[in-house]
Structures are given as structure tokens and as C-alpha cells.
C-alpha positions as CSV (number, residue, x, y, z in Angstrom):
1,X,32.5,49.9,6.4
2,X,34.4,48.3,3.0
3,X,34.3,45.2,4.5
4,X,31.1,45.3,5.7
5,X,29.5,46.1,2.4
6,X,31.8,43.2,0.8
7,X,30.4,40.5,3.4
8,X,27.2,41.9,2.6
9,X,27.4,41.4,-0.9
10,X,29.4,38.2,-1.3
11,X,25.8,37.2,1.2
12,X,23.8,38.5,-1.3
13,X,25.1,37.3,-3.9
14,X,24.8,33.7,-2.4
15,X,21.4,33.9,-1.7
16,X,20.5,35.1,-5.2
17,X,22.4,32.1,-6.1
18,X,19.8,29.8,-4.4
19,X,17.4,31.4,-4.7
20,X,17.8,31.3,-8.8
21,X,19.6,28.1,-9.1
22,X,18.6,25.7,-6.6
23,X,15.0,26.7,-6.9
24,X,12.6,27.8,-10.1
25,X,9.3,28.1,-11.5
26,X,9.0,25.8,-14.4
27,X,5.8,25.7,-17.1
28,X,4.9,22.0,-17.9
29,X,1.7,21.1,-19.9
30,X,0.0,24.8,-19.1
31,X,0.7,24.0,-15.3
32,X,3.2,26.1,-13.1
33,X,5.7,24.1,-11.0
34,X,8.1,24.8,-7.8
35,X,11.1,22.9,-8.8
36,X,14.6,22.7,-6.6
37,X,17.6,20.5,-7.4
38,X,20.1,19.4,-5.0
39,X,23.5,17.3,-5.0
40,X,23.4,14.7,-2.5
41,X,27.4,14.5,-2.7
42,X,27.5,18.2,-0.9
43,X,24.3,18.9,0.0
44,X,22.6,18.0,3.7
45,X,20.1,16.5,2.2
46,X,18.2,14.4,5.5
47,X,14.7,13.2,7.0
48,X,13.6,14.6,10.3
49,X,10.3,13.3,12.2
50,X,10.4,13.8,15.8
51,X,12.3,16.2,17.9
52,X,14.3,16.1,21.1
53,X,11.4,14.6,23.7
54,X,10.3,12.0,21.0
55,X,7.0,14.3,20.0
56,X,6.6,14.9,15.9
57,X,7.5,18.0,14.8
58,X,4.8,18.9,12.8
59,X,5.6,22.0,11.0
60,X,8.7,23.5,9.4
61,X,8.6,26.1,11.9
62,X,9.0,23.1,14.9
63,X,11.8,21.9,13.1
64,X,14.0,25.3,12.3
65,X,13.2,26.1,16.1
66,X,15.1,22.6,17.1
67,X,17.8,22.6,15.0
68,X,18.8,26.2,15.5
69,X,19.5,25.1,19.1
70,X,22.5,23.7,16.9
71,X,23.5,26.0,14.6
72,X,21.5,24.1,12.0
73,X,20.3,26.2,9.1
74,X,17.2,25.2,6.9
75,X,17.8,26.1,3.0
76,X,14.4,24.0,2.2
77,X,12.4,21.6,3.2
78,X,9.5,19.7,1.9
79,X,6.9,17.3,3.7
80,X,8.1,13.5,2.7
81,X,6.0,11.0,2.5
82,X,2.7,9.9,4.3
83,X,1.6,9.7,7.8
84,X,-0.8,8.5,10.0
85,X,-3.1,10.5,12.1
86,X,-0.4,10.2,15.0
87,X,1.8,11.3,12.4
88,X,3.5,8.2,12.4
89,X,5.1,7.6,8.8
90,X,2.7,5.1,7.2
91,X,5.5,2.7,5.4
92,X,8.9,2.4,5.5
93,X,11.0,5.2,7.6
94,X,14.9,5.1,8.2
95,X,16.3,8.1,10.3
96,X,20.2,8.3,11.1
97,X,20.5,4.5,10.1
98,X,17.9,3.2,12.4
99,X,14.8,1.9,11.2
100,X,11.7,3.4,12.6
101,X,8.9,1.8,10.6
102,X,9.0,-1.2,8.4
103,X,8.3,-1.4,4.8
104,X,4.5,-1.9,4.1
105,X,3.7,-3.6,0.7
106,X,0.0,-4.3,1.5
107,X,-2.5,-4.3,-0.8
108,X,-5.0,-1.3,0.4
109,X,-7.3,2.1,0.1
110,X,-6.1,5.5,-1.0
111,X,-2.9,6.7,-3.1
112,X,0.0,5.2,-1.0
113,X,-1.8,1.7,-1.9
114,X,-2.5,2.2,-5.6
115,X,0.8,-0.1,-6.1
116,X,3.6,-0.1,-7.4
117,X,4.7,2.4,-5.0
118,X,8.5,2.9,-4.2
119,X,11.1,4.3,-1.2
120,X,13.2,7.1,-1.8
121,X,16.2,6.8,0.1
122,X,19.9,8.3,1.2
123,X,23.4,6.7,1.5
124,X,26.3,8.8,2.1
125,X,26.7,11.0,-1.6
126,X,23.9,9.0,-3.0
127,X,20.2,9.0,-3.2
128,X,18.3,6.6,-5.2
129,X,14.2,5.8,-5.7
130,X,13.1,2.1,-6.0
131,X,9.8,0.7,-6.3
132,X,8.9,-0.7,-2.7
133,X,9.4,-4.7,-3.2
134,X,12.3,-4.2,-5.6
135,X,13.6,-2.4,-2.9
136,X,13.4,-4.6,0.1
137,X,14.8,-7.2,-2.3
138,X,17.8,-5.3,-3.5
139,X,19.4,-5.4,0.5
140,X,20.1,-1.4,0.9
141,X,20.8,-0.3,4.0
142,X,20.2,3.6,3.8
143,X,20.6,5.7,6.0
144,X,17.5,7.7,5.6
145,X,14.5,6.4,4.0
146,X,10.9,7.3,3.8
147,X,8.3,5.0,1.9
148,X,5.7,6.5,0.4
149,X,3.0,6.0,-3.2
150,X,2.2,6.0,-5.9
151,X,5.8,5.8,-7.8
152,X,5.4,8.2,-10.8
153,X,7.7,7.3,-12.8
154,X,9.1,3.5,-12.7
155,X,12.5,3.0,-14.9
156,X,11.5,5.9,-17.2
157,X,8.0,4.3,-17.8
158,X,4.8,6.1,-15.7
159,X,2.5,4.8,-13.6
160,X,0.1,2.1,-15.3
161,X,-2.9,3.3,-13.6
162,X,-2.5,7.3,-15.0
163,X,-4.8,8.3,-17.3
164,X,-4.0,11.1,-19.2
165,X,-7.6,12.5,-19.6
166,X,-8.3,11.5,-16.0
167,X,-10.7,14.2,-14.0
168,X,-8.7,14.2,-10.7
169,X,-6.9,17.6,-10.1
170,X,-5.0,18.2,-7.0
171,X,-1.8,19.8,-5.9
172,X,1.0,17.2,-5.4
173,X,4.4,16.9,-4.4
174,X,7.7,14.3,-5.1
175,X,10.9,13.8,-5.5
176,X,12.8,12.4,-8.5
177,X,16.5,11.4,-9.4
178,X,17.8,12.6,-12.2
179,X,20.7,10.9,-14.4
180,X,23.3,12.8,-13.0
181,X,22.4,11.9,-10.1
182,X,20.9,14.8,-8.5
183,X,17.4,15.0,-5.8
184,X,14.8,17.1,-7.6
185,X,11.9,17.8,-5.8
186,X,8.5,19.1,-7.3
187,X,5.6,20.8,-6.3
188,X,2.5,22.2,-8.9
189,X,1.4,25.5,-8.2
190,X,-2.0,24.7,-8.7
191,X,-4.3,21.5,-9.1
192,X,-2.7,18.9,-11.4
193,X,-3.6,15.2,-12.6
194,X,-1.3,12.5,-11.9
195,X,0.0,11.7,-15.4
196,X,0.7,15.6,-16.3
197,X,2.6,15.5,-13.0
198,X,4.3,12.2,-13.7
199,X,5.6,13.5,-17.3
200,X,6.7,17.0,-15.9
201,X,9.3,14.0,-13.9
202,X,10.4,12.2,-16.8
203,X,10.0,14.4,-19.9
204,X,11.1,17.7,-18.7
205,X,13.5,16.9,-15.1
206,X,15.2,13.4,-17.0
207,X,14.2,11.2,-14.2
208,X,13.8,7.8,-14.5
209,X,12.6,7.0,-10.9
210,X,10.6,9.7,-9.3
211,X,8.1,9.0,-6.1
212,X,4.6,11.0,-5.4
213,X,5.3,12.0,-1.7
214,X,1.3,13.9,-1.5
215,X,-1.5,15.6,-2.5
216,X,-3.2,18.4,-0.7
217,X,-0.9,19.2,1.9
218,X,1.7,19.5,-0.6
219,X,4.1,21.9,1.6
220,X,6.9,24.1,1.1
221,X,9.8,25.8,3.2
222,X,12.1,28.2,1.2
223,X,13.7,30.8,3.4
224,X,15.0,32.3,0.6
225,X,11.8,33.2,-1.1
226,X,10.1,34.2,2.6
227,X,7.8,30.7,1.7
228,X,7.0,28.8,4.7
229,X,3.6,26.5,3.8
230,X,2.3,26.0,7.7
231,X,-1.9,25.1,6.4
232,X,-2.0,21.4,7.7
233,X,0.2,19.4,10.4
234,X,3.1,17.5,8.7
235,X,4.5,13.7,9.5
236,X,8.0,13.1,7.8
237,X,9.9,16.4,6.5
238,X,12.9,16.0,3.5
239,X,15.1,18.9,4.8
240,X,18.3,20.3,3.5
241,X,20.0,22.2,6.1
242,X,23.8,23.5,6.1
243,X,25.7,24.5,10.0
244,X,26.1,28.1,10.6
245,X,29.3,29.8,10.9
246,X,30.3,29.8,14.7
């Protein structure tokens, strides 16, 4: 029973862990915002689109039924970048070192066109964010990669076409980099502009480089916090996952 209770707490204590350090509520501008941090030198931090028979998963709760077939736990997941209405990533998409999709530096309609936009992307211990043609210039060969716009941030400077009285509120989602180094994804609680959500990036998180993944569907997965966002169909998901004890 002693051990039991010890096991018990030592998983406890873990999960309180995440739960308080991986994952918070942060206040930026008057705006609440779901904000996790993760190391990409220990964490399993990956990109997941279709499952065993080639069909998109769709939904977090597609993908935790797949990967527990391998002892794969999800500690969160986020939906990563934009998709057609196959699902299909829309730009650039790099899974387990193979390319899927090109990069797409077209000129065109709606927010993954309103350029510069940029590619956030994974090497072992490393992740980095790089606006799109600096990108395919700079001969990367990542391992994962999903393309996806506007950039927010752009070498610590914001998006040229945010306007900080603009009248466009929605909820959004990205990812940043931080100095140090570290993946910290973002999602407002509520309906935001673009340039509020740009400066909670660079002014309160310190990054430099951060990429708007969506609007909208902006979806979460935190097991810890029973949050599991399942309102609209997903293309790419940003997962980090950890194996289960056998």
C-alpha cells in the first residue's frame, strides 16, 4: 500500500508539474492566452497528418487512438498549419524526413498568402522559424516541417501589414522560438487582432521568429487539463508525445 501511495504521488506530482510548467494562462494587452513551452532537445516534439492506411487523421482523438497502438502518449497537441479541403497541408510539409508537399511562395487570397509567411521546422534538438523564401534559400533539410502564414514576428520586427487599431478579432494560434531556444506555442482565449497577438510573441514570450499557424479553428489537446478542442476537422497536428512505460 506504501508503495502504492508513493507511485501515486511521485504521478501526481509529475502531472502537476505539467500541467503548471509546461502550460499557463498568460494576460497580454487585456486578452487571456493558453501558452506551453517545450525543449526540443528532450521533448517529442513531431508533425503527424495521416495515419496507418494513408487517410488524415483529422482530430486529436484519431491520432491518440493510432499511436496508443504503440505505447505513444500525447502530452499536447496543437493543429499546425493550414489545409486544404482534403486536408492536404496547403504549403510546405516534411514528415519523418520525407517531403510531402512542396513549399508554396505564391502570391494569393486569404491569410497564408498575406506574405512574408515562413516554415517552422524540426532537426534533431533543434527547431527554428524562417520566413518561407529565406527558408528554401538557406538549404535545411528538416525533418519535420509544416509551412504555414502570415509570419508574426520576422527577426524581432512584426508583420508589416498589422495594424494596431485594426477591427479584425478572431481566435488564433502559433508557434514561436524563443532565445533559448525553446517551441512556445500560443493560443488566445478569446478573439484577438493580429498585431496584439504578434506582440504577446515578441514582447512578453522573447521570440524573434514566431509563425501564425490559424484562426478560428484554433485547437487545443491538453490531457492534463481534460482539454481536447474536437469543433472542426483538422489537417496537420504539432504533437508532443512521450512512450509509455512497458
Amino acid at each position: 500500500m506504501i508503495r502504492l501511495l508513493t507511485m501515486f504521488a511521485i504521478l501526481t506530482c509529475a502531472t502537476t508539474a505539467f500541467a503548471d510548467e509546461a502550460c499557463r494562462k498568460v494576460q497580454h494587452l487585456g486578452d487571456s492566452y493558453t501558452v506551453c513551452t517545450f525543449d526540443p532537445a528532450t521533448d517529442g516534439i513531431r508533425l503527424y497528418q495521416n495515419d496507418r492506411s494513408g487517410k488524415p487523421y483529422g482530430s486529436f482523438r484519431a491520432l491518440e487512438n493510432d499511436l496508443r497502438q504503440d505505447r505513444i502518449y500525447i502530452r499536447f497537441a496543437m493543429n499546425g498549419g493550414m489545409y486544404r479541403d482534403d486536408q492536404s497541408p496547403v504549403g510546405l510539409y516534411v514528415e519523418d524526413g520525407k517531403q510531402q508537399r512542396e513549399i508554396n511562395t505564391n502570391k494569393g487570397w486569404g491569410n497564408f498568402h498575406l506574405l512574408p509567411n515562413g516554415v517552422f521546422y524540426l532537426q534533431p534538438g533543434h527547431a527554428g522559424i524562417m520566413e518561407s523564401k529565406a527558408f528554401q534559400a538557406s538549404g535545411i533539410k528538416p525533418f519535420y516541417a509544416t509551412q504555414s502564414g502570415p509570419m508574426l514576428v520576422i527577426d524581432g520586427k512584426l508583420h508589416p501589414s498589422f495594424l494596431a487599431d485594426s477591427t479584425s478579432f478572431k481566435t488564433r494560434n502559433g508557434v514561436g522560438v524563443s532565445a533559448d531556444g525553446k517551441v512556445i506555442f500560443a493560443v488566445s482565449d478569446g478573439a484577438v487582432r493580429f498585431h496584439d497577438f504578434a506582440t504577446l510573441f515578441r514582447d512578453d514570450l522573447g521570440c524573434a521568429n514566431a509563425l501564425f499557424l490559424d484562426g478560428s479553428i484554433s485547437s487545443l489537446d491538453i490531457p492534463e487539463w481534460q482539454r481536447r478542442d474536437e469543433l472542426f476537422p483538422l489537417g496537420p497536428i504539432i504533437a508532443v508525445t512521450e512512450l509509455l512505460p512497458g
